[in-house]
Amino acid sequence: MKYTYFPGCSLEKNAASYDVSTRAVASRLGMQFTEVEDWNCCGATEYVSLNLTAAYSLIARNLAQASKNAGLDQVVAPCSACYLNLRKCDKVLKTDAKLAARVDQALAAGGLKYKPGTLHVRHLLDVLYQDVGLEALAAAVTKPLAGLRVAPYYGCMIVRPGFHNGDDDPEYPTSLDKILKALGAEVVDYPMKAHCCGGHMTQISETTGFEMIRRLIKGADDYHADVIATICPMCQLNLDGFQGAMNRHFSTSYHIPVLYFTQLIGLAMGMSAREVGVGDEIVSAARALTKIGTAVEAEPAGPPKRKKDDKSLPMPGRRTEA
């Protein structure tokens, strides 16, 4: 199973554990990744609302770079925002001739070209579910997640009608649920599974952003989830990084770790917490993972905290222990 791999910006920084666990799991399952050469930011969720031509030119550059990988027409994107942008760009350029012409001109200035439809952009979740399959995943399990109650969180990016992931239902997806069950986890009913995490709303309206996060955390807590499993770096950042600030805002005391689904797959395959980046999260998963006999190394002491400027934007804090 060979694929072109598009990691995206988040997986090089705040979501590095997603990249580490993705590569570790893929290697164990016989998947071979060829990373897109000289890729650039996909523009995240905001750029398309500012300048359509520039935004799609930025995204199309990645498609042009990916198309250089001869014989590899399947592009795997673990980041849901990258997945949606790449897939949407490919589809829009097929149907909007005027925009496509402007994008072609921009690409040509850099000595590049891309023919829409050349590549098939897929989310990592779809590849693991469809290509690897539940049977192979279950066969690779050496340390089942038995007793661990997991809330499957898809987020809103991969369920957009017309761009949704694989054959999953855009309103009530189940592929992640099935993967987690194949690992031996106890998957809780999570009605909020495809609701938006708020994206960058914490930087626009703190109260609104925290309320969107609170609903998701409360939903998982209502069903007594030990952890939330996500497939999106932005979702992980919001639910993990801002959980403490949200608690302070609403005077609540939620403590629900948020892990990438690839980290749970790796743990079920017998990998150590450190091998899949568990321990890097802010809301510690140490207590929850004792249920499956997994030890999480203590995080080294961080630098002294700087005094917060009253005018600064809300940002994630450091880890809160169990």
mmCIF file of C-alpha atoms in Angstrom, residues 4-8 33-41 61-70:
data_model
loop_
_atom_site.group_PDB
_atom_site.id
_atom_site.type_symbol
_atom_site.label_atom_id
_atom_site.label_comp_id
_atom_site.label_asym_id
_atom_site.label_seq_id
_atom_site.Cartn_x
_atom_site.Cartn_y
_atom_site.Cartn_z
ATOM 1 C CA THR A 4 1.708 10.264 -1.267
ATOM 2 C CA TYR A 5 1.737 11.793 2.211
ATOM 3 C CA PHE A 6 0.746 15.381 2.957
ATOM 4 C CA PRO A 7 1.425 16.088 6.654
ATOM 5 C CA GLY A 8 0.539 19.783 6.817
ATOM 6 C CA PHE A 33 4.431 7.024 2.479
ATOM 7 C CA THR A 34 6.249 9.332 0.066
ATOM 8 C CA GLU A 35 5.989 12.846 1.446
ATOM 9 C CA VAL A 36 5.076 15.686 -0.908
ATOM 10 C CA GLU A 37 8.275 17.532 -1.756
ATOM 11 C CA ASP A 38 8.477 21.186 -0.716
ATOM 12 C CA TRP A 39 4.841 21.370 0.359
ATOM 13 C CA ASN A 40 3.382 24.570 1.783
ATOM 14 C CA CYS A 41 0.582 25.553 4.164
ATOM 15 C CA ARG A 61 0.630 24.268 -5.601
ATOM 16 C CA ASN A 62 0.527 21.345 -3.188
ATOM 17 C CA LEU A 63 -1.498 19.286 -5.653
ATOM 18 C CA ALA A 64 1.006 20.126 -8.384
ATOM 19 C CA GLN A 65 3.883 19.098 -6.136
ATOM 20 C CA ALA A 66 2.087 15.889 -5.142
ATOM 21 C CA SER A 67 1.434 14.969 -8.773
ATOM 22 C CA LYS A 68 5.196 14.742 -9.308
ATOM 23 C CA ASN A 69 5.222 11.455 -7.367
ATOM 24 C CA ALA A 70 4.963 9.148 -10.372
#
